XYZ file of C-alpha atoms in Angstrom:
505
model
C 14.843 -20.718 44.429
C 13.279 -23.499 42.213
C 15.299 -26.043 40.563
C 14.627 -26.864 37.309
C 14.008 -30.728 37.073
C 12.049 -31.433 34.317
C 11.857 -29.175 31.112
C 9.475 -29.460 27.804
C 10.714 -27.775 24.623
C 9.114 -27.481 21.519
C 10.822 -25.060 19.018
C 10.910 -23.676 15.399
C 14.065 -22.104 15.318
C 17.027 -23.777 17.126
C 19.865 -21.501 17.220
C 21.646 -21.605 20.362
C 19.434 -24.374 21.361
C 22.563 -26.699 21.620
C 23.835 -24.406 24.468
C 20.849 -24.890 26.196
C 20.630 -28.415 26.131
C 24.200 -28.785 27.456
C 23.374 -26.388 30.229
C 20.488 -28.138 31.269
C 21.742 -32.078 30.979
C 24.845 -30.901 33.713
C 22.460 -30.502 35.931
C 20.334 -33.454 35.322
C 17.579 -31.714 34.310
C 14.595 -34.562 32.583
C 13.718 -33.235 28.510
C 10.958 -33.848 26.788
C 10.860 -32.756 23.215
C 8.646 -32.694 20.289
C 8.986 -34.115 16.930
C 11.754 -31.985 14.976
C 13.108 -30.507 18.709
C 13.777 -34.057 19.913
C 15.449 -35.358 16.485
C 17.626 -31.997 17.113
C 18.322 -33.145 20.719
C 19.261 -36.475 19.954
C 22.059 -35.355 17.224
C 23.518 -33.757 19.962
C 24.201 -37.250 21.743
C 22.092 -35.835 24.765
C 19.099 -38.089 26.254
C 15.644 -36.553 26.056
C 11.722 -38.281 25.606
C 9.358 -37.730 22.709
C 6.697 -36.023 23.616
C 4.484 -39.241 22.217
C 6.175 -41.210 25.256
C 4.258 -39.175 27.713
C 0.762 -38.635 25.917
C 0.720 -42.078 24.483
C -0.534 -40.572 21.318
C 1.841 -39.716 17.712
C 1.548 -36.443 16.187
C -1.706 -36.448 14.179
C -3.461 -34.031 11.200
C 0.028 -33.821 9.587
C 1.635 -32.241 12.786
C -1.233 -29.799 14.175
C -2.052 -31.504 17.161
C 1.289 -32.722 19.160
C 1.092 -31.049 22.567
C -2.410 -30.857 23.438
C -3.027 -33.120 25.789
C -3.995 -33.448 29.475
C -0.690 -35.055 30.523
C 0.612 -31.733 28.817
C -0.799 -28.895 29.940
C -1.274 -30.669 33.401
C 2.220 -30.960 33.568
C 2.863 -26.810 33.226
C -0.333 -25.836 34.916
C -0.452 -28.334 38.098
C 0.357 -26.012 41.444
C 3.014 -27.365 43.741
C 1.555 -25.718 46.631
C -1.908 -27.498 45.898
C -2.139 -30.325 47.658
C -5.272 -31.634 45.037
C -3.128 -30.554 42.185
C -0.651 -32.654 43.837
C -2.739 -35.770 43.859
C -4.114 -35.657 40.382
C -0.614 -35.278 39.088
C 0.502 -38.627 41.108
C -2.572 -41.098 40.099
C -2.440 -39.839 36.327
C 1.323 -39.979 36.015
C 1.896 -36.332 35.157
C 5.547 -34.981 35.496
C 5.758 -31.414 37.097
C 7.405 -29.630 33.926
C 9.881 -26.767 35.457
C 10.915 -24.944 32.299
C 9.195 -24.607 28.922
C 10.864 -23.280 26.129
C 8.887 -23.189 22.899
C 8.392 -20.274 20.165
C 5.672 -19.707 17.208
C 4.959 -20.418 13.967
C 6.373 -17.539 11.941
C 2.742 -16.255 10.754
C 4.148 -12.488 10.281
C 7.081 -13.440 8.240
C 4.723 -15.679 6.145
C 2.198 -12.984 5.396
C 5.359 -10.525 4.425
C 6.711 -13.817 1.990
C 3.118 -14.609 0.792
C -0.851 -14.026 -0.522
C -1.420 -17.738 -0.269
C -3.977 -17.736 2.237
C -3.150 -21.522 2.804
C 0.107 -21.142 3.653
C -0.882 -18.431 6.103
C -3.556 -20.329 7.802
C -1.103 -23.496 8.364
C 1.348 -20.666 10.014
C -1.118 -19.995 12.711
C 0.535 -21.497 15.448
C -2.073 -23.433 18.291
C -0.253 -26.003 20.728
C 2.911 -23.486 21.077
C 0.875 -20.200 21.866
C -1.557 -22.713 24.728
C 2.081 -23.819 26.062
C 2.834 -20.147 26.435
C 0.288 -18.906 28.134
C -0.050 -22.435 30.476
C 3.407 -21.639 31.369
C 2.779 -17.953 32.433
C -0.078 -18.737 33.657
C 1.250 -21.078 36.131
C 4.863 -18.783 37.169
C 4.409 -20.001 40.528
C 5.977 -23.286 39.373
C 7.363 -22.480 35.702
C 9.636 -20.869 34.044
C 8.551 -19.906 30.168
C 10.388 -18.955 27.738
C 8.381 -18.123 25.022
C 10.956 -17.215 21.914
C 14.207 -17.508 20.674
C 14.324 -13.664 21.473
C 15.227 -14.751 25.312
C 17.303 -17.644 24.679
C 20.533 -15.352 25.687
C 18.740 -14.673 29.040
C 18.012 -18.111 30.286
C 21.242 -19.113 29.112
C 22.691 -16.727 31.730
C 20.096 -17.220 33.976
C 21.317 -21.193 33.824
C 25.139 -20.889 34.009
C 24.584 -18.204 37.243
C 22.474 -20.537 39.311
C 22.508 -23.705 38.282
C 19.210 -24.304 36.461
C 17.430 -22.872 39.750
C 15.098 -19.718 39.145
C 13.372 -17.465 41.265
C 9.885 -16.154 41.460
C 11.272 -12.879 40.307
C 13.187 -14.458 37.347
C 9.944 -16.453 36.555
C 7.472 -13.444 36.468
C 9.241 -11.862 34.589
C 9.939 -14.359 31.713
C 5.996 -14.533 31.989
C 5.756 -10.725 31.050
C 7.446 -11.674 27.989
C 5.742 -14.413 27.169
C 2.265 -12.056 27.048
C 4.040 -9.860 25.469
C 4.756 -12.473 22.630
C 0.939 -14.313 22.556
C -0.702 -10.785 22.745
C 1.598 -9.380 20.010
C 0.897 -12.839 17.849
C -2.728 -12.734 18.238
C -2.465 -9.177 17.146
C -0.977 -9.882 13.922
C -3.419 -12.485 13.050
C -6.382 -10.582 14.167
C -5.218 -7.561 11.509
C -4.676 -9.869 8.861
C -7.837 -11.154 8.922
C -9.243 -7.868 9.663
C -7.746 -6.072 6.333
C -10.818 -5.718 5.280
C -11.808 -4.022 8.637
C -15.199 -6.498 8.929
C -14.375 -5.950 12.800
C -14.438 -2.194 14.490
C -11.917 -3.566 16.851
C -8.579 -1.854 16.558
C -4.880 -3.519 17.609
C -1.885 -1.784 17.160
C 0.953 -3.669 18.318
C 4.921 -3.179 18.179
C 7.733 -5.735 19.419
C 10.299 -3.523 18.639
C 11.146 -0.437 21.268
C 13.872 2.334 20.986
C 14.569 4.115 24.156
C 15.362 7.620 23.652
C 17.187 10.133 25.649
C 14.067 11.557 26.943
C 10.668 12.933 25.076
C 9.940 16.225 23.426
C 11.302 18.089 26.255
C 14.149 17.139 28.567
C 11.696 16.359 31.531
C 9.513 14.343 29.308
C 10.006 10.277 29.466
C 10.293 8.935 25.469
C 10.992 6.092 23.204
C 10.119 4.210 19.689
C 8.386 1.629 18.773
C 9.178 0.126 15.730
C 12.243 -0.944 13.537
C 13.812 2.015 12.679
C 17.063 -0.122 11.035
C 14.314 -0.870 8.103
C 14.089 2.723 7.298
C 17.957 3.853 7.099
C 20.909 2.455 8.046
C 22.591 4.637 10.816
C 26.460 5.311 9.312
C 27.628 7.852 11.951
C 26.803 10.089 14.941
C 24.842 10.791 18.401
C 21.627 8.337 18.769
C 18.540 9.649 17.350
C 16.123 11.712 19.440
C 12.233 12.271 19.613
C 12.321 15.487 17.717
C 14.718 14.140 15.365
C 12.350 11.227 14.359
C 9.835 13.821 14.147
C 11.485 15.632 11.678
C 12.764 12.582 9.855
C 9.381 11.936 9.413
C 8.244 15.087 7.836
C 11.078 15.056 5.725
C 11.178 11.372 4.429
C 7.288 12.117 3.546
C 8.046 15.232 1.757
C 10.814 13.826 0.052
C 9.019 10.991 -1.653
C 6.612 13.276 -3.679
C 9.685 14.688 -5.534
C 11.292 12.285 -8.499
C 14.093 14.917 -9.712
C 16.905 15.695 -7.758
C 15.765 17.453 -4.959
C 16.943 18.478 -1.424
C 14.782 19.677 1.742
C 16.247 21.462 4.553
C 13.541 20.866 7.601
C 13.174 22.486 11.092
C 10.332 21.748 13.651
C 8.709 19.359 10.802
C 8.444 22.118 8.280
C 10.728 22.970 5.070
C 12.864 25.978 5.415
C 14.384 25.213 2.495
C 13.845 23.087 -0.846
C 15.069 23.179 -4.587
C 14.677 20.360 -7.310
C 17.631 21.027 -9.934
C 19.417 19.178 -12.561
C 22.221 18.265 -10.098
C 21.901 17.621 -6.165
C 24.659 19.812 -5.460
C 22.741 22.531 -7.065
C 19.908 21.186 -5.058
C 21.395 21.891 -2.015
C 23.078 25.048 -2.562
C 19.041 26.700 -3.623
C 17.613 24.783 -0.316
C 19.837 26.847 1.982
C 19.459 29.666 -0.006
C 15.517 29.816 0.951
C 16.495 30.399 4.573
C 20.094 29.830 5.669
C 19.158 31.092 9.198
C 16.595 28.389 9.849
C 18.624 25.894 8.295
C 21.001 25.952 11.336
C 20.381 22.707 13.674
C 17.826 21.645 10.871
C 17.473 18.098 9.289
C 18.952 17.592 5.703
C 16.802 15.020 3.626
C 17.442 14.478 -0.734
C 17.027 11.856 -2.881
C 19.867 10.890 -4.415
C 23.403 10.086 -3.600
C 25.510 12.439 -2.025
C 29.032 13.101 -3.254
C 32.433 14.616 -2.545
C 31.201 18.101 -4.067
C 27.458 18.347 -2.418
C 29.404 17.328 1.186
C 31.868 19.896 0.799
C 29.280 22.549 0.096
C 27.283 21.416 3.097
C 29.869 20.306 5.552
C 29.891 24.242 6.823
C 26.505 24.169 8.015
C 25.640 23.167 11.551
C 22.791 20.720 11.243
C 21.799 17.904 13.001
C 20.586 14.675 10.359
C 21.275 14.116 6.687
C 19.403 11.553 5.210
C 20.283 10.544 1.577
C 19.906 7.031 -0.708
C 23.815 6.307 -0.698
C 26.956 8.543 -0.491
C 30.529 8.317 -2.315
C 33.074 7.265 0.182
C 34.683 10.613 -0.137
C 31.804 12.385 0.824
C 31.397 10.133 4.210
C 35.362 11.204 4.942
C 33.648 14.912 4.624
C 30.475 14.259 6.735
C 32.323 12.365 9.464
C 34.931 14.649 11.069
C 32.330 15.907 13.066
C 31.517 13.255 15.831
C 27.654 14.318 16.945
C 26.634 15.188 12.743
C 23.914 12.237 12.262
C 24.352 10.355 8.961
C 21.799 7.967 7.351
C 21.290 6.329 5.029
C 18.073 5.299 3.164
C 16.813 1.976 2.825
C 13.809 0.875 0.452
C 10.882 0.812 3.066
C 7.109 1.121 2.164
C 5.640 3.129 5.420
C 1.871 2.720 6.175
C -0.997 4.060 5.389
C -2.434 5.126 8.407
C -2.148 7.496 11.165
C -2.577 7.464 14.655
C -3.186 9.810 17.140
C -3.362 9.606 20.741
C -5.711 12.479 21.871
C -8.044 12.655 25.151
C -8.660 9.346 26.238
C -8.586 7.527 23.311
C -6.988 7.165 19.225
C -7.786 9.043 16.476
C -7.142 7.073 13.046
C -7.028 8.620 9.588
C -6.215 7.224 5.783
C -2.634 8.960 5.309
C -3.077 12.114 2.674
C -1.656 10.116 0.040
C -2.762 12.833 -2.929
C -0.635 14.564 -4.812
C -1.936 16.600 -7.577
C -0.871 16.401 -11.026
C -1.086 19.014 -14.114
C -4.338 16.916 -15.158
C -6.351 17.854 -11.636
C -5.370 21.271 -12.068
C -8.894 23.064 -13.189
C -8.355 26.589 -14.373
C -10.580 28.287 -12.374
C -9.655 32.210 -14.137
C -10.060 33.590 -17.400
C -5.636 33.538 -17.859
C -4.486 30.220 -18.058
C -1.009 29.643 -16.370
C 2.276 29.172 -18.336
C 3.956 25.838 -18.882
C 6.732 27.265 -16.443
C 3.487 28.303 -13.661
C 2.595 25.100 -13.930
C 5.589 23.139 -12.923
C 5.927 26.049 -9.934
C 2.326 25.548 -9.235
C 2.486 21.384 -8.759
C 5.868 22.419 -6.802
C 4.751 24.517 -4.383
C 1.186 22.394 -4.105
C 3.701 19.541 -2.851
C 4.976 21.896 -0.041
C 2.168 23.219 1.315
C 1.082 19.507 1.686
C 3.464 18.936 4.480
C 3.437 22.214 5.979
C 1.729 22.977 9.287
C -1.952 24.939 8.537
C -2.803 27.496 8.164
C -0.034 27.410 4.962
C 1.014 29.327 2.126
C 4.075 28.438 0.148
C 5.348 31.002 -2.245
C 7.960 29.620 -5.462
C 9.872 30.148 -7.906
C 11.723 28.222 -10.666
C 11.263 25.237 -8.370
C 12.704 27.071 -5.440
C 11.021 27.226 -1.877
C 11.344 31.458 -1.919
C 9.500 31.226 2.034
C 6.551 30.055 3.692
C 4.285 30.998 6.114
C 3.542 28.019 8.778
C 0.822 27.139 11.305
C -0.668 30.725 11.242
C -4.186 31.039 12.779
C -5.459 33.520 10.046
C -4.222 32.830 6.243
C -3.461 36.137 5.387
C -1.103 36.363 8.339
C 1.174 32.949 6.849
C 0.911 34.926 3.386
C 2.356 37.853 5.182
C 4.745 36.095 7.241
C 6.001 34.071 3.881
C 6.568 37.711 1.972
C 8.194 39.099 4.722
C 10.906 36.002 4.693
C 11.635 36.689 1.165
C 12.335 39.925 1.108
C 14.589 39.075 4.285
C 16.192 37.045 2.168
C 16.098 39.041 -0.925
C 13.733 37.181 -2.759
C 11.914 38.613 -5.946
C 8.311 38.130 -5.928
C 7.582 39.109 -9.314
C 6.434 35.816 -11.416
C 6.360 33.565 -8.292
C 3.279 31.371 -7.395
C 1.555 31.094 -4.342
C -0.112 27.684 -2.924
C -2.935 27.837 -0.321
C -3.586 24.174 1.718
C -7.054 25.496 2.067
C -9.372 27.556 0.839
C -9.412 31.441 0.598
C -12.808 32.809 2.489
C -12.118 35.946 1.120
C -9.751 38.110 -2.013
C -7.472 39.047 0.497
C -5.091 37.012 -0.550
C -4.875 37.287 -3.877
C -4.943 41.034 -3.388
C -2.026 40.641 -1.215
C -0.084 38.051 -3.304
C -0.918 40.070 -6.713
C 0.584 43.947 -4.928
C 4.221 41.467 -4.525
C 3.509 40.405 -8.023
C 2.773 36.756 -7.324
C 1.400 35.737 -10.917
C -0.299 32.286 -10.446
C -2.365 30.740 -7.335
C -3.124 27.223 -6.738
C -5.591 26.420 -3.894
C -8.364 23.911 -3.509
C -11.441 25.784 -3.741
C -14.815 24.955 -2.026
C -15.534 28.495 -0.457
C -19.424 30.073 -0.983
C -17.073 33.186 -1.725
C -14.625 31.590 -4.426
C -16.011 34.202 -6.969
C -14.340 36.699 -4.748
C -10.668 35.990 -5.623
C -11.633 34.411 -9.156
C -12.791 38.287 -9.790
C -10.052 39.734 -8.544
C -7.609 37.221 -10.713
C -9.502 38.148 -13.431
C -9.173 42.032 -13.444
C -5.650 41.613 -12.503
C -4.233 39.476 -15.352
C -3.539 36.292 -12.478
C -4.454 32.890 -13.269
C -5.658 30.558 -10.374
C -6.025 26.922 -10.516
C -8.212 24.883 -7.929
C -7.638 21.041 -7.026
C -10.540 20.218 -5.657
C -8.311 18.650 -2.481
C -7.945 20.551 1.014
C -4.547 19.759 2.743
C -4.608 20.666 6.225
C -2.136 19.490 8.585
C -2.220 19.927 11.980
C-alpha cells in the first residue's frame, strides 16, 4: 500500500468534489489546485496551494497553459524506485504528487451545443489530457483519476483505507484513464475528420450495456452505446441481443411510415404491418398478416398507444412494444405481465453509417437512406397503375427495404398480405410469400408485388400475374428487363421501376 501524501487536482466539473477534499485533508494529505479548483477548495475552509505557487508562473494565454510545466509533470512522472528520479526531484524542489484527479474540457458536449468552430477549438482540452496520461503513465507511484465518472470509486477507495492505494487499485484507475484520453482524442479526430480528409477510421463508445449473453446462450454479449437516448424503458425483463436486433429493424422500418402504422417483427423481419386511419385498426391488420409469427415477436407503431389498442393486444404473447407515449390506462393493461418489455420512444436522430465486423477487419457503408416516392416511380409498361396501386406500390416498396434478400413483399390496401424473406432464388420468396397468404386466407386478386432487386427473368411476373397480383414495383437494371415488361404488357399488369436496388443482407 501507498499513502497518498500529496494530491494535484484540476477539474471542470466539481460535484462531489467537496467529499473528496474532506476525505483527503483527515488524512493530511498536501493539495495543490488550479485556478477555479483551488477558489472551490478554499470556500470550503480547507488549506490547499495554487498551482502558480509551485511553477512560479500565473496562468497565461487566457487560461491555456496552467499545468505545463516541469515542476508538474515531474511531480506525476518522477519514479520512487529510481534513485536518479529521486535526485532530480530533491535539487529542483519537485513534490512527489500521489493522486491526480482532473477531467476534460467538454469538447463532445460542445460540438452537440454548437457549429462555432471557435468555441470548439477552445474546448479542446491540452494540460488535463498530458496530466492524464503522466499519471497512468507513471501507476507505479500515482493514482489518476481521470473524470468525474470515478469520483464515487475513489471516494470509497479513500474512506476503506485511509487515502492508501494499491498497485492493483492504481492500474486499474489507469485503464480508465486510457480509456477516457483515447475516447477524447477519438471524438476530436472525427470532428475534424467529417469531411473524411483522413482514411483513418475511430469508432469509439463510453457507454457499455452488458447483456445476458450474445445471440446464443453460450455466446458472451453486450452494448455499446446509450440506449436511454433511444426509449425510455417503462417496464419489464432487461433487454437482450436479439431484442436490440429487432428493435433495430423495427425502429428503422417504422420511421419511413408518417400515418398511423404498426409493425409486428420477428428475427428482424415484418410479419405483420398495416397503416390505417386509427392505430388500433393498425394493430388489429398487423396481426392479421401472420398471427402465428407474431407470437414472441417485437411490437413497434408510431403513435400513442391507448386503453383500446392495449386491450386488443394485451392477448398476444410478445416480447417488446415500442410506441411514442401511452395513456396511463393502457400502461395498467401492458403491465400485469411482469417479463412484457415496454418502451417508450424518445426523439433520437441515429447515424448514418453502418458497420460491420467481418474477417479480420470493418466493413463501412452510407445507411440506405432512400425511400421512393410516387415521383421516382417510372412506368416501365404500357398500363399505368391506379391511384390506389400506387399508394400499395410505395407501401410495399418500404417493406421490402428492410426485409432480408432475396425479398418479395406482396400488399394490399396498405396491408402486409405475406412476404417471402432471405430466399436464395427470387422466385422461391415469391412462392413462399403466396403460400403465407393463402395460409392465412389472403386474396391475391388486385394486390401488388415489390421485388428489392431485379427480376433476371418473367418468372415472376408470370407467377405473381396466375395469383392475380395486378401491379409490380422493382428496380430494374437487368439485360433481360424486356422479359417481364412483355409479359406485363400482354397481361394487362403495370410495372413500375425505381431505378434503386435494396438488398439487405
Amino acid at each position: 500500500m501507498k499513502p497518498i501524501k500529496t494530491a494535484l487536482i484540476s477539474v471542470f466539473y466539481k460535484d462531489r468534489l467537496d467529499e473528496i477534499v474532506s476525505l483527503l485533508k483527515q488524512q493530511d494529505v498536501q493539495i495543490y489546485a488550479t485556478g477555479g479548483t483551488y477558489d472551490f477548495v478554499k470556500a470550503l475552509d480547507e488549506k490547499a496551494k495554487t498551482i502558480e505557487s509551485l511553477t512560479g508562473y500565473p496562468s497565461i494565454l487566457g487560461g491555456r497553459v496552467k499545468t505545463l510545466h516541469p515542476k508538474v509533470f515531474g511531480g506525476i512522472l518522477g519514479r520512487s524506485a529510481l534513485e536518479s528520479d529521486k535526485t532530480d526531484m530533491q535539487q529542483y524542489e519537485i513534490p512527489m504528487f500521489d493522486l491526480v484527479i482532473v477531467d476534460l474540457y467538454p469538447f463532445e458536449e460542445t460540438v452537440r451545443k454548437t457549429d462555432d468552430s471557435k468555441q470548439i477549438i477552445e474546448k479542446i482540452d491540452i494540460g488535463g489530457i498530458s496530466l492524464i496520461r503522466a499519471g497512468a503513465k507513471n501507476y507505479a507511484d500515482v493514482l489518476i483519476v481521470p473524470s468525474s465518472n470515478y469520483y464515487n470509486e475513489l471516494i470509497q477507495l479513500l474512506k476503506d483505507k485511509k487515502a492508501a492505494t494499491s498497485l492493483e487499485d492504481r492500474l486499474r484507475f489507469a485503464t480508465y484513464a486510457f480509456g477516457i484520453s483515447s475516447y477524447y482524442d477519438s471524438t476530436i479526430f472525427n470532428w475534424f475528420n467529417k469531411n473524411q480528409n483522413s482514411d483513418a477510421l475511430r469508432i469509439c463508445f463510453d457507454q457499455i450495456n452488458r447483456l445476458r449473453y450474445g445471440e446464443n446462450p453460450h455466446q458472451k454479449g453486450c452494448f455499446y452505446g446509450d440506449l436511454e437516448a433511444v426509449f425510455e424503458k417503462l417496464h419489464g425483463k432487461e433487454l437482450s441481443y436479439n431484442n436490440l436486433l429487432d428493435l433495430d429493424a423495427g425502429l428503422n422500418l417504422i420511421n419511413e411510415f408518417s400515418e398511423p402504422t404498426f409493425a409486428i417483427l420477428k428475427h428482424n423481419n415484418a410479419c405483420g404491418l398495416a397503416s390505417r386511419e386509427t392505430i388500433a385498426q393498425a394493430y388489429t391488420d398487423a396481426l392479421a398478416g401472420d398471427p402465428v409469427s407474431a407470437y414472441g415477436g417485437v411490437l413497434v407503431c408510431n403513435r400513442p398507444i391507448d386503453e383500446k389498442t392495449a386491450t386488443l393486444i394485451d392477448p398476444l404473447f410478445f416480447e417488446i412494444i415500442v410506441a411514442p407515449d401511452y395513456e396511463q390506462k393502457a400502461l395498467d393493461v401492458l403491465f400485469h405481465k411482469k417479463n412484457r418489455i415496454v418502451l417508450r420512444l424518445r426523439d433520437e436522430v441515429f447515424p448514418t453509417k453502418q458497420y460491420k465486423s467481418i474477417l479480420n477487419g470493418v466493413l463501412i457503408q452510407d445507411k440506405d437512406l432512400k425511400t421512393e416516392i410516387a415521383d421516382d416511380f417510372k412506368t416501365a409498361t404500357t398500363t399505368t397503375p391506379l391511384a390506389t396501386e400506387i399508394e400499395d406500390l410505395i407501401f410495399a416498396n418500404k417493406i421490402v427495404k428492410h426485409t432480408r434478400s432475396n425479398a418479395i413483399v406482396l400488399a394490399k390496401n396498405k396491408q402486409l398480405i405475406a412476404s417471402g424473406v432471405g430466399q436464395t432464388s427470387r422466385v422461391d420468396a415469391l412462392r413462399q410469400a403466396i403460400d403465407k397468404a393463402k395460409n392465412f386466407g389472403f386474396e391475391l386478386a388486385g394486390a401488388v408485388m415489390a421485388s428489392d432487386a431485379y427480376f433476371p427473368f418473367a418468372d415472376c411476373v408470370e407467377i405473381a400475374h396466375s395469383e392475380g397480383v395486378t401491379a409490380v414495383v422493382q428496380p430494374g437494371g437487368s439485360i433481360r428487363d424486356n422479359d417481364s415488361i412483355d409479359f406485363c404488357n400482354a397481361n394487362g399488369m403495370s410495372m413500375v421501376f425505381t431505378g434503386t436496388r435494396h438488398f439487405k443482407h
